[in-house]
Short mmCIF file of C-alpha atoms and ligand atoms in Angstrom, two decimals:
data_model
loop_
_atom_site.label_atom_id
_atom_site.label_comp_id
_atom_site.label_asym_id
_atom_site.label_seq_id
_atom_site.Cartn_x
_atom_site.Cartn_y
_atom_site.Cartn_z
CA MET A 1 -18.29 -6.03 -26.73
CA PHE A 2 -14.72 -6.44 -27.82
CA LYS A 3 -12.75 -9.43 -28.47
CA LEU A 4 -9.35 -10.52 -28.13
CA THR A 5 -7.56 -11.44 -30.94
CA ASP A 6 -4.07 -12.51 -32.04
CA TYR A 7 -3.04 -14.36 -29.05
CA SER A 8 -0.33 -16.86 -30.33
CA GLU A 9 -2.37 -20.42 -29.31
CA GLU A 10 1.04 -22.22 -27.47
CA ILE A 11 1.06 -19.25 -24.96
CA MET A 12 -0.83 -20.50 -21.79
CA VAL A 13 -2.49 -17.51 -20.72
CA LEU A 14 -4.05 -17.65 -17.14
CA LYS A 15 -7.63 -16.81 -17.84
CA TYR A 16 -10.09 -14.86 -15.60
CA GLU A 17 -13.63 -15.83 -15.03
CA SER A 18 -16.70 -14.16 -13.08
CA THR A 19 -16.76 -15.38 -9.49
CA ARG A 20 -20.74 -15.80 -10.27
CA ASN A 21 -20.45 -17.91 -13.77
CA LYS A 22 -17.67 -19.76 -15.03
CA ASN A 23 -18.73 -19.57 -18.17
CA ILE A 24 -17.65 -15.69 -18.38
CA ASN A 25 -14.14 -16.15 -19.12
CA VAL A 26 -11.41 -13.40 -20.33
CA ASN A 27 -8.00 -12.53 -20.73
CA PRO A 28 -5.77 -10.59 -18.31
CA SER A 29 -6.03 -7.32 -20.54
CA GLU A 30 -9.58 -7.55 -20.79
CA ALA A 31 -9.94 -8.20 -17.29
CA VAL A 32 -8.18 -5.08 -16.33
CA VAL A 33 -9.95 -3.06 -18.76
CA LYS A 34 -13.20 -3.88 -17.93
CA GLY A 35 -12.58 -3.75 -14.07
CA LEU A 36 -16.09 -5.61 -13.29
CA SER A 37 -17.31 -8.43 -14.95
CA ASP A 38 -20.83 -7.69 -16.84
CA ASP A 39 -22.84 -9.94 -14.44
CA GLY A 40 -21.78 -8.17 -11.66
CA GLY A 41 -19.22 -10.75 -10.24
CA LEU A 42 -15.15 -10.19 -9.66
CA PHE A 43 -12.88 -11.45 -11.96
CA VAL A 44 -10.81 -14.43 -10.43
CA PRO A 45 -7.77 -16.56 -11.84
CA ARG A 46 -9.30 -19.92 -11.47
CA GLU A 47 -5.98 -21.72 -11.83
CA ILE A 48 -4.18 -19.65 -9.12
CA GLU A 49 -2.53 -22.41 -7.40
CA GLU A 50 -0.88 -23.68 -10.51
CA LEU A 51 1.27 -20.89 -10.82
CA GLY A 52 3.69 -21.40 -7.51
CA LEU A 53 7.12 -19.30 -7.45
CA ASP A 54 10.16 -20.67 -6.07
CA LEU A 55 10.72 -19.02 -2.78
CA GLN A 56 14.23 -18.94 -2.32
CA GLU A 57 14.44 -17.06 -5.62
CA MET A 58 11.42 -14.96 -4.22
CA CYS A 59 14.03 -13.80 -1.26
CA SER A 60 16.61 -12.50 -3.15
CA LEU A 61 14.50 -10.13 -5.06
CA GLY A 62 14.19 -6.64 -4.42
CA PHE A 63 10.76 -4.41 -4.71
CA HIS A 64 11.04 -4.02 -8.56
CA ASP A 65 12.13 -7.46 -9.35
CA THR A 66 9.19 -9.07 -7.35
CA ALA A 67 6.58 -6.82 -8.83
CA LYS A 68 7.65 -8.01 -12.19
CA LYS A 69 7.78 -11.49 -11.63
CA ILE A 70 4.43 -11.21 -9.96
CA LEU A 71 2.81 -9.33 -12.69
CA SER A 72 4.08 -11.36 -15.30
CA LEU A 73 2.47 -14.51 -13.77
CA PHE A 74 -0.80 -12.69 -13.31
CA PHE A 75 -0.73 -11.04 -16.91
CA ALA A 76 0.87 -13.24 -19.26
CA ASP A 77 -0.88 -11.53 -22.30
CA PHE A 78 1.44 -8.68 -21.25
CA SER A 79 4.64 -8.54 -22.93
CA GLU A 80 7.76 -8.33 -20.75
CA GLU A 81 8.51 -4.87 -21.81
CA GLN A 82 4.76 -3.83 -20.83
CA ILE A 83 5.62 -5.30 -17.72
CA ASN A 84 8.91 -3.86 -17.43
CA ASP A 85 7.86 -0.46 -18.11
CA SER A 86 4.69 -0.43 -16.02
CA VAL A 87 6.91 -1.27 -12.94
CA MET A 88 9.79 1.15 -13.43
CA ASN A 89 7.35 3.74 -14.30
CA ALA A 90 4.90 3.19 -11.41
CA TYR A 91 8.08 2.83 -8.57
CA ASP A 92 10.51 5.82 -9.08
CA SER A 93 11.21 8.83 -7.36
CA LYS A 94 7.36 9.28 -6.27
CA PHE A 95 8.20 7.17 -3.38
CA ASP A 96 10.31 8.76 -0.71
CA SER A 97 11.76 5.53 -0.03
CA LYS A 98 13.90 3.20 -2.37
CA ASP A 99 12.62 0.12 -1.04
CA ILE A 100 9.16 1.44 -2.09
CA VAL A 101 7.77 -0.34 1.31
CA PRO A 102 10.33 -0.25 3.94
CA VAL A 103 9.91 -2.12 7.20
CA GLU A 104 10.52 -1.29 10.71
CA LYS A 105 11.00 -3.05 13.71
CA VAL A 106 9.17 -1.75 16.80
CA GLY A 107 9.74 -3.81 19.90
CA ASP A 108 9.52 -7.38 18.78
CA ARG A 109 6.88 -6.54 15.96
CA PHE A 110 7.54 -5.46 12.33
CA ILE A 111 5.89 -2.60 10.86
CA MET A 112 5.49 -2.93 6.83
CA GLU A 113 5.13 0.76 5.86
CA LEU A 114 2.97 1.07 2.89
CA PHE A 115 2.90 4.90 2.89
CA HIS A 116 6.13 6.30 0.98
CA GLY A 117 4.02 7.08 -2.37
CA SER A 118 2.46 10.27 -3.47
CA THR A 119 -0.59 10.31 -1.08
CA ILE A 120 1.27 9.05 1.78
CA ALA A 121 -1.08 5.86 1.87
CA PHE A 122 -1.19 2.31 0.78
CA LYS A 123 -3.24 2.73 -2.21
CA ASP A 124 -0.28 4.43 -3.97
CA ILE A 125 1.29 1.04 -4.45
CA ALA A 126 -1.55 -0.13 -6.62
CA LEU A 127 -3.11 3.33 -7.91
CA SER A 128 0.42 4.21 -9.21
CA ILE A 129 1.00 1.29 -11.43
CA LEU A 130 -2.90 0.46 -12.58
CA PRO A 131 -2.71 3.66 -15.18
CA TYR A 132 0.02 2.26 -16.80
CA LEU A 133 -1.46 -1.54 -16.71
CA MET A 134 -4.60 -0.27 -18.09
CA LYS A 135 -3.25 1.75 -21.06
CA LYS A 136 -1.23 -1.29 -22.21
CA ALA A 137 -4.41 -3.95 -21.46
CA GLN A 138 -6.17 -1.38 -23.76
CA SER A 139 -3.84 -1.77 -26.42
CA ASN A 140 -3.59 -5.48 -25.88
CA CYS A 141 -7.18 -5.53 -26.58
CA LYS A 142 -7.17 -3.36 -29.75
CA MET A 143 -9.66 -0.88 -27.78
CA LYS A 144 -10.18 2.64 -29.34
CA GLU A 145 -12.58 3.95 -26.82
CA ASP A 146 -11.38 6.22 -24.19
CA ILE A 147 -11.56 5.03 -20.79
CA VAL A 148 -13.60 6.77 -18.11
CA ILE A 149 -12.54 5.48 -14.63
CA LEU A 150 -15.38 5.70 -12.24
CA THR A 151 -14.53 4.92 -8.44
CA ALA A 152 -16.29 5.55 -5.45
CA THR A 153 -13.91 6.05 -2.41
CA SER A 154 -13.73 6.17 1.23
CA GLY A 155 -11.13 8.91 1.17
CA ASP A 156 -7.94 7.30 0.01
CA THR A 157 -8.40 5.44 -3.03
CA GLY A 158 -9.84 8.59 -4.60
CA LYS A 159 -6.41 10.95 -4.42
CA ALA A 160 -4.49 8.15 -5.29
CA ALA A 161 -6.43 7.21 -8.49
CA LEU A 162 -6.49 11.18 -9.25
CA GLU A 163 -2.69 11.18 -9.08
CA GLY A 164 -2.36 8.04 -11.03
CA PHE A 165 -4.42 9.01 -13.67
CA LYS A 166 -4.17 12.81 -13.89
CA ASP A 167 -3.08 13.72 -17.40
CA VAL A 168 -2.98 9.94 -18.81
CA GLU A 169 -4.01 10.49 -22.26
CA GLY A 170 -6.95 8.39 -23.56
CA THR A 171 -8.65 8.30 -19.92
CA LYS A 172 -10.96 10.63 -17.83
CA ILE A 173 -11.24 10.20 -14.03
CA ILE A 174 -14.68 10.83 -11.66
CA ILE A 175 -14.38 10.21 -8.29
CA PHE A 176 -16.98 10.15 -5.99
CA TYR A 177 -16.39 10.46 -2.05
CA PRO A 178 -18.58 10.50 0.80
CA ASN A 179 -19.44 14.08 2.12
CA ASP A 180 -18.43 14.48 5.42
CA GLY A 181 -17.16 10.89 5.29
CA VAL A 182 -13.58 11.90 4.79
CA SER A 183 -10.80 13.58 6.81
CA PRO A 184 -9.94 17.06 5.75
CA VAL A 185 -6.43 16.28 4.49
CA GLN A 186 -8.17 13.55 2.41
CA GLU A 187 -10.70 16.16 0.93
CA MET A 188 -8.28 18.79 0.13
CA GLN A 189 -5.89 16.61 -1.53
CA MET A 190 -8.70 15.54 -3.56
CA VAL A 191 -10.50 18.62 -4.39
CA THR A 192 -6.97 20.42 -5.24
CA THR A 193 -6.06 17.92 -7.62
CA GLU A 194 -4.95 19.60 -11.06
CA GLY A 195 -4.82 17.76 -14.51
CA ASP A 196 -7.51 18.03 -17.39
CA ASN A 197 -8.87 14.88 -17.05
CA THR A 198 -9.89 14.86 -13.46
CA HIS A 199 -13.53 14.99 -11.83
CA VAL A 200 -14.24 15.26 -8.00
CA VAL A 201 -17.90 14.85 -6.80
CA ALA A 202 -18.99 14.95 -2.89
CA VAL A 203 -21.83 12.92 -2.48
CA GLU A 204 -24.68 13.30 0.22
CA GLY A 205 -24.51 9.86 1.59
CA ASN A 206 -21.91 7.18 2.82
CA PHE A 207 -19.26 5.24 1.16
CA ASP A 208 -21.38 2.21 0.71
CA ASP A 209 -23.94 4.35 -0.71
CA ALA A 210 -21.78 5.79 -3.26
CA GLN A 211 -20.19 2.33 -3.95
CA SER A 212 -23.32 0.88 -4.43
CA ALA A 213 -24.41 3.58 -7.17
CA VAL A 214 -21.18 3.22 -8.73
CA LYS A 215 -22.06 -0.74 -9.16
CA GLU A 216 -25.41 0.06 -10.75
CA ILE A 217 -24.03 2.63 -13.23
CA PHE A 218 -21.59 -0.15 -14.16
CA ASN A 219 -24.60 -2.74 -15.11
CA ASP A 220 -26.65 0.20 -16.53
CA LEU A 221 -27.12 -0.64 -20.06
CA GLU A 222 -28.59 2.47 -21.54
CA LEU A 223 -25.82 4.32 -19.83
CA ARG A 224 -23.20 2.35 -21.15
CA GLU A 225 -24.54 2.68 -24.84
CA LYS A 226 -24.83 6.51 -24.44
CA LEU A 227 -20.96 6.66 -23.33
CA GLY A 228 -20.18 4.14 -26.50
CA ASP A 229 -22.01 6.78 -28.56
CA MET A 230 -19.53 9.31 -27.18
CA GLY A 231 -16.43 6.71 -28.10
CA MET A 232 -16.11 5.90 -24.23
CA LYS A 233 -16.36 3.36 -22.28
CA PHE A 234 -16.39 2.79 -18.04
CA SER A 235 -13.36 0.94 -16.17
CA SER A 236 -13.01 1.39 -12.46
CA ALA A 237 -10.20 1.72 -10.06
CA ASN A 238 -11.67 0.12 -7.07
CA SER A 239 -10.15 -2.50 -5.32
CA ILE A 240 -12.45 -4.82 -7.46
CA ASN A 241 -10.06 -4.40 -10.59
CA ILE A 242 -7.75 -7.32 -10.52
CA GLY A 243 -5.28 -4.63 -11.84
CA ARG A 244 -5.35 -3.28 -8.21
CA LEU A 245 -5.30 -6.35 -6.57
CA VAL A 246 -2.31 -8.16 -8.07
CA PRO A 247 0.30 -5.49 -7.56
CA GLN A 248 -0.28 -5.83 -3.94
CA ILE A 249 0.96 -9.42 -3.61
CA SER A 250 4.52 -8.03 -4.24
CA TYR A 251 4.97 -6.74 -0.71
CA TYR A 252 3.92 -9.52 1.24
CA PHE A 253 6.90 -11.41 -0.51
CA THR A 254 9.47 -8.52 -0.25
CA THR A 255 8.40 -8.16 3.56
CA TYR A 256 9.04 -11.81 4.09
CA ALA A 257 12.49 -11.38 2.07
CA ASP A 258 13.47 -8.38 4.51
CA LEU A 259 12.81 -10.31 7.42
CA VAL A 260 15.02 -13.17 6.16
CA LYS A 261 18.00 -10.92 4.91
CA LYS A 262 18.03 -9.49 8.55
CA ASN A 263 17.84 -12.81 10.07
CA GLU A 264 14.80 -12.71 12.11
CA ILE A 265 13.37 -15.80 9.99
CA GLN A 266 14.59 -18.59 7.98
CA ILE A 267 13.27 -19.16 4.73
CA GLY A 268 10.23 -21.80 5.03
CA ASP A 269 9.26 -20.05 8.65
CA GLU A 270 5.71 -18.95 8.66
CA ILE A 271 4.56 -15.53 9.77
CA ASN A 272 1.56 -13.86 10.80
CA PHE A 273 0.40 -10.70 8.69
CA VAL A 274 -2.20 -8.28 10.55
CA VAL A 275 -4.18 -6.02 8.18
CA PRO A 276 -6.40 -3.00 8.65
CA THR A 277 -9.38 -4.02 6.68
CA GLY A 278 -11.83 -2.26 4.64
CA ASN A 279 -12.92 -3.63 0.99
CA PHE A 280 -10.91 -6.67 1.92
CA GLY A 281 -8.49 -5.80 -0.75
CA ASN A 282 -5.26 -5.69 0.79
CA ILE A 283 -5.69 -8.88 2.88
CA LEU A 284 -6.93 -10.94 -0.11
CA ALA A 285 -3.56 -9.96 -1.68
CA GLY A 286 -1.87 -11.79 1.31
CA PHE A 287 -4.33 -14.78 0.77
CA PHE A 288 -3.20 -14.90 -2.78
CA ALA A 289 0.70 -14.57 -1.65
CA LYS A 290 -0.23 -17.28 0.58
CA LEU A 291 -1.60 -19.59 -2.16
CA LEU A 292 1.55 -18.71 -4.22
CA GLY A 293 3.51 -20.75 -1.66
CA LEU A 294 4.36 -17.82 0.84
CA PRO A 295 4.70 -19.52 4.32
CA VAL A 296 1.88 -17.55 5.98
CA ASN A 297 0.41 -18.80 9.49
CA LYS A 298 -2.54 -16.57 9.92
CA LEU A 299 -3.62 -13.64 8.33
CA ILE A 300 -5.15 -11.39 10.99
CA CYS A 301 -8.09 -9.42 9.88
CA ALA A 302 -8.56 -6.14 11.86
CA ALA A 303 -11.55 -4.09 11.87
CA ASN A 304 -12.75 -1.16 13.70
CA GLU A 305 -16.70 -0.59 15.00
CA ASN A 306 -17.92 -1.64 11.85
CA ASN A 307 -17.25 -4.91 12.49
CA VAL A 308 -19.11 -6.78 9.90
CA LEU A 309 -16.07 -8.74 8.91
CA TYR A 310 -15.23 -9.68 12.23
CA ASP A 311 -18.66 -11.04 12.64
CA PHE A 312 -18.41 -12.76 9.56
CA LEU A 313 -14.91 -14.46 10.01
CA THR A 314 -15.84 -15.62 13.32
CA THR A 315 -19.22 -16.96 13.13
CA GLY A 316 -19.96 -17.42 8.92
CA VAL A 317 -22.97 -15.00 8.87
CA TYR A 318 -22.28 -11.80 6.66
CA ASP A 319 -25.31 -9.38 8.03
CA ILE A 320 -25.41 -5.76 6.69
CA ASN A 321 -28.32 -4.97 8.68
CA ARG A 322 -26.80 -2.50 11.14
CA GLU A 323 -25.99 0.65 11.76
CA PHE A 324 -22.89 2.14 9.69
CA LYS A 325 -20.64 4.27 12.20
CA LYS A 326 -18.09 6.96 11.25
CA THR A 327 -14.53 6.33 13.20
CA MET A 328 -11.53 7.80 13.17
CA SER A 329 -10.20 5.11 10.60
CA PRO A 330 -12.44 6.19 8.01
CA SER A 331 -10.82 4.46 5.06
CA MET A 332 -12.01 1.29 6.87
CA ASP A 333 -15.62 2.34 7.42
CA ILE A 334 -17.60 -0.34 5.18
CA LEU A 335 -20.41 -2.52 5.43
CA ILE A 336 -19.61 -4.21 2.12
CA SER A 337 -16.42 -5.42 1.58
CA SER A 338 -16.25 -6.24 -2.07
CA ASN A 339 -13.35 -8.58 -2.10
CA LEU A 340 -14.73 -11.05 -0.10
CA GLU A 341 -16.51 -12.22 -2.74
CA ARG A 342 -13.30 -13.64 -4.03
CA LEU A 343 -12.36 -15.10 -0.95
CA LEU A 344 -15.77 -17.07 -0.86
CA TYR A 345 -15.16 -18.34 -4.38
CA PHE A 346 -11.78 -19.80 -3.59
CA MET A 347 -13.05 -21.19 0.16
CA SER A 348 -16.15 -22.75 -2.18
CA ASN A 349 -13.59 -24.49 -4.52
CA LYS A 350 -14.63 -22.18 -7.03
CA ASP A 351 -18.16 -22.87 -6.76
CA ASN A 352 -19.65 -19.84 -8.90
CA GLU A 353 -23.21 -20.91 -8.55
CA TYR A 354 -22.99 -20.78 -4.84
CA ILE A 355 -21.34 -17.41 -4.94
CA ALA A 356 -24.02 -15.88 -7.27
CA GLU A 357 -26.63 -17.55 -4.68
CA LEU A 358 -24.78 -15.71 -1.75
CA MET A 359 -24.31 -12.44 -3.54
CA ASN A 360 -28.03 -12.38 -4.43
CA GLN A 361 -28.96 -12.98 -0.84
CA LEU A 362 -26.68 -9.94 0.41
CA LYS A 363 -28.75 -7.84 -2.30
CA THR A 364 -32.02 -9.02 -1.32
CA GLU A 365 -32.25 -10.05 2.23
CA LYS A 366 -28.76 -7.96 3.26
CA ARG A 367 -27.44 -11.05 4.79
CA TYR A 368 -26.34 -14.38 3.95
CA GLU A 369 -24.64 -17.65 5.96
CA ALA A 370 -21.57 -19.47 4.51
CA ASN A 371 -21.67 -22.83 4.46
CA ASP A 372 -19.73 -25.38 7.08
CA GLU A 373 -17.19 -26.20 4.61
CA ILE A 374 -16.52 -22.65 4.19
CA LYS A 375 -16.30 -21.61 7.74
CA ALA A 376 -13.95 -24.20 9.05
CA LYS A 377 -11.51 -23.12 6.19
CA ILE A 378 -11.72 -19.83 7.05
CA LYS A 379 -10.76 -20.65 10.83
CA GLU A 380 -8.14 -22.42 9.66
CA GLN A 381 -6.30 -19.70 7.90
CA PHE A 382 -7.89 -16.46 9.28
CA TRP A 383 -8.13 -14.74 12.90
CA SER A 384 -10.18 -11.38 13.29
CA SER A 385 -11.13 -8.88 15.97
CA TYR A 386 -12.09 -5.23 16.29
CA CYS A 387 -10.85 -2.31 18.11
CA SER A 388 -13.19 0.59 19.48
CA GLU A 389 -12.56 4.19 19.04
CA ASP A 390 -11.36 4.37 22.75
CA ASP A 391 -8.94 1.61 22.34
CA THR A 392 -7.43 3.33 19.09
CA THR A 393 -6.67 6.35 20.89
CA ASP A 394 -5.09 4.43 23.71
CA THR A 395 -3.19 2.59 21.19
CA VAL A 396 -1.43 5.48 19.28
CA LYS A 397 -0.38 7.01 22.78
CA LYS A 398 0.79 3.69 24.20
CA VAL A 399 2.83 2.84 21.37
CA TYR A 400 4.40 6.53 20.77
CA GLU A 401 5.41 6.40 24.64
CA GLU A 402 6.64 3.35 24.80
CA PHE A 403 8.71 3.22 21.53
CA GLY A 404 8.62 6.87 20.08
CA TYR A 405 6.79 5.36 17.06
CA VAL A 406 3.75 7.17 15.57
CA LEU A 407 0.89 5.04 14.17
CA ASP A 408 -1.94 6.17 12.21
CA THR A 409 -5.03 5.59 13.41
CA HIS A 410 -5.44 2.62 10.87
CA THR A 411 -2.68 0.93 12.09
CA ALA A 412 -3.38 1.22 15.65
CA VAL A 413 -6.48 -0.58 15.19
CA ALA A 414 -4.39 -3.45 13.65
CA TYR A 415 -1.76 -3.12 16.61
CA LYS A 416 -4.47 -3.48 18.97
CA VAL A 417 -6.01 -6.43 17.34
CA TYR A 418 -2.83 -8.23 17.21
CA GLU A 419 -2.63 -7.62 20.79
CA ASP A 420 -6.01 -9.17 21.32
CA TYR A 421 -4.61 -12.14 19.02
CA LEU A 422 -1.75 -12.57 21.44
CA LYS A 423 -4.01 -12.78 24.59
CA GLU A 424 -6.54 -15.60 23.17
CA ASN A 425 -3.68 -17.62 21.05
CA LYS A 426 -0.29 -19.26 22.04
CA ASP A 427 1.69 -18.52 19.22
CA ASP A 428 5.39 -16.92 18.96
CA SER A 429 5.55 -16.60 14.89
CA LYS A 430 7.06 -13.42 13.78
CA THR A 431 4.56 -11.13 13.07
CA VAL A 432 4.06 -8.23 10.72
CA ILE A 433 1.61 -5.33 11.04
CA LEU A 434 0.49 -3.68 7.67
CA SER A 435 1.07 0.25 8.33
CA THR A 436 -1.54 1.61 5.64
CA ALA A 437 -1.17 5.50 6.14
CA SER A 438 1.11 8.13 7.38
CA PRO A 439 0.13 9.60 10.65
CA PHE A 440 0.00 12.84 8.92
CA LYS A 441 -2.89 11.60 6.76
CA PHE A 442 -5.05 11.56 9.54
CA THR A 443 -3.27 14.23 11.76
CA GLY A 444 -6.59 15.67 13.86
CA SER A 445 -7.11 11.95 15.25
CA VAL A 446 -3.55 11.13 15.83
CA TYR A 447 -2.84 14.46 17.59
CA ARG A 448 -5.68 14.59 19.72
CA SER A 449 -4.80 10.93 20.56
CA LEU A 450 -1.08 11.67 21.43
CA PHE A 451 -1.65 15.20 23.10
CA GLY A 452 -5.27 15.85 24.03
CA ASP A 453 -8.10 17.99 22.65
CA THR A 454 -7.35 20.92 20.76
CA ASP A 455 -9.25 23.84 18.92
CA MET A 456 -6.50 24.15 16.08
CA LYS A 457 -7.61 23.23 12.57
CA GLU A 458 -6.57 19.99 11.03
CA LEU A 459 -4.91 21.53 8.29
CA ASP A 460 -2.66 23.92 10.72
CA LEU A 461 -2.12 20.46 13.05
CA ILE A 462 0.15 19.06 10.38
CA LYS A 463 2.72 21.22 11.50
CA GLU A 464 1.92 21.12 15.47
CA LEU A 465 2.12 17.32 15.16
CA SER A 466 5.74 17.48 13.18
CA ASP A 467 7.40 19.86 16.03
CA LYS A 468 6.01 18.05 18.96
CA THR A 469 7.01 14.53 17.76
CA GLY A 470 9.87 15.53 15.87
CA ILE A 471 8.85 13.53 12.59
CA LYS A 472 9.23 15.65 9.47
CA VAL A 473 6.14 16.66 7.49
CA PRO A 474 6.02 14.87 4.36
CA VAL A 475 6.77 16.67 1.27
CA GLN A 476 3.65 15.06 -0.10
CA ILE A 477 1.53 17.19 1.74
CA ASP A 478 3.17 20.18 2.76
CA GLY A 479 1.60 23.52 2.26
CA LEU A 480 -1.78 21.59 1.46
CA GLY A 481 -4.01 24.38 3.43
CA GLU A 482 -2.70 26.73 0.79
CA ARG A 483 -3.24 25.03 -2.38
CA LYS A 484 -6.55 25.87 -4.70
CA ILE A 485 -9.45 24.40 -4.84
CA LEU A 486 -10.64 22.91 -7.93
CA HIS A 487 -13.57 20.89 -7.46
CA ASN A 488 -16.40 21.65 -5.72
CA ARG A 489 -19.36 19.59 -7.40
CA LEU A 490 -22.12 17.79 -5.05
CA CYS A 491 -24.95 15.36 -5.70
CA THR A 492 -27.17 12.84 -4.40
CA PRO A 493 -26.69 8.74 -4.56
CA ALA A 494 -29.67 8.73 -6.83
CA SER A 495 -28.44 11.44 -9.44
CA MET A 496 -24.63 10.31 -9.92
CA ASP A 497 -25.49 8.97 -13.23
CA LYS A 498 -26.69 12.18 -14.35
CA GLU A 499 -23.49 13.72 -12.48
CA ILE A 500 -21.41 11.60 -14.75
CA LEU A 501 -23.26 12.59 -18.00
CA ASP A 502 -23.19 16.09 -17.09
CA ILE A 503 -19.22 16.02 -16.68
CA LEU A 504 -18.53 13.96 -19.85
CA ARG A 505 -20.84 16.19 -22.03
CA GLU A 506 -19.00 19.01 -20.93
CA GLY A 507 -16.28 17.56 -22.99
CA LYS A 508 -13.22 18.51 -20.52
C1 LIG B 601 -7.87 1.51 1.95
C2 LIG B 601 -7.65 1.58 3.18
C3 LIG B 601 -7.38 0.76 4.30
C4 LIG B 601 -8.54 -0.71 3.66
O1 LIG B 601 -7.95 -1.50 2.58
P1 LIG B 601 -8.84 -2.73 1.75
O2 LIG B 601 -7.90 -2.98 1.09
O3 LIG B 601 -10.08 -1.79 1.30
O4 LIG B 601 -9.05 -3.68 2.74
C5 LIG B 601 -7.05 0.62 5.47
N1 LIG B 601 -6.25 1.67 5.55
C6 LIG B 601 -5.91 2.68 4.66
C7 LIG B 601 -5.60 3.87 5.47
C8 LIG B 601 -6.57 2.62 3.57
O5 LIG B 601 -6.66 3.78 2.85
#
């Protein structure tokens, strides 16, 4: 264990505690470096409601200044220079839009395009900045060990993390992805990653198997000791890391500001956000934005046929005794949504013992039921529905035919869920649909939805989709099929720890 030193007493630094134990308290830098609390809980800022932001001022800022403002609130032990440097290096010409997160109007709703970074999916927003935050946090903690980033991915996190950490000195990154659980584009993106410190391993199992194994590895004392002997320490780039979550708050504010600038809303008007959800990180950032004072009416949680979150948000029962389904929106194919634990923490009035109890039930009984107070609070702020595979296909096609706009499959899930919302609720608030991937990231499913079945290979369909829709192939994936495969490891969930030691002992 390392301790933080040299903090001036006068600076009020927002502390982070474990969702499961309020006596575990760390400074922001330590929370970023560790990723997960030693007791298995997630780090949360207890005093978040005290932060507050001036909405008028926020509406006058662009993406970079918004990010700086938010990061300096949450990471108050970082210097202004550290924050500035992180933001400006992360959000540069890697993004193919100078707005970083542009907003398009499609019919009477708004599409927040989160896919303009290096891997054409929303995780780029957080993972472009995380390596910078982590390196600086490491220095703030006076930590000497090298960081080993260990991450389970349902597809998009993997490549975005690899790109972010590639060749960052003092770090190694090991990515585990479910074999047969990611799209060919996602897999090719990952296994062709260059960089001396990058490692990619396919796991025989689904995403939850891989994620559960990673969590256990983090809590494996013996393994941690072995790593310590090698001068290394684990950290996580999964959305359980607070350094991932906080940068995602920015785009809720900049999108709101954008609608104000375009005279679509007045400052103070409440709007809805519809979020295609998997691990509950993206939508939780929206909830944090709301706690900071953003006028949000409903956070609409869109699920695919793995609808465990829909069930929970509508009944209060979280039950993973169910079949895991592979869908055409694979980044949302999740049964255990880790970040939900943070929502429960805030919804239970920060009752750590209660959260520990629920998480223990989840582990032993694969099920828990939230109390009535939590259920009521959730009903007030959230709404949820889910979208079938057929409806996903139909929505991609319908929106293209009606508006000429091509949705990716995850965004289509959100679009359809918003239609459900409108059928059941009288609500004329302006609504923003978060678009989490470029249609080219899931070319096969998008192409088939638009033009019917085909025998062509997914990687060849990229150009075909572009030719038929007139939308340019993003430079980020141009020529992907011709790149050299550099990673070919395969293991079972039970042998992941062995695989890690193998990799680290090779010394690359
Ligand atoms: C990760 C991801 C999601 C789910 O986001 P969470 O923060 O895990 O809820 C949705 N769509 C795409 C394309 C993603 O990559």
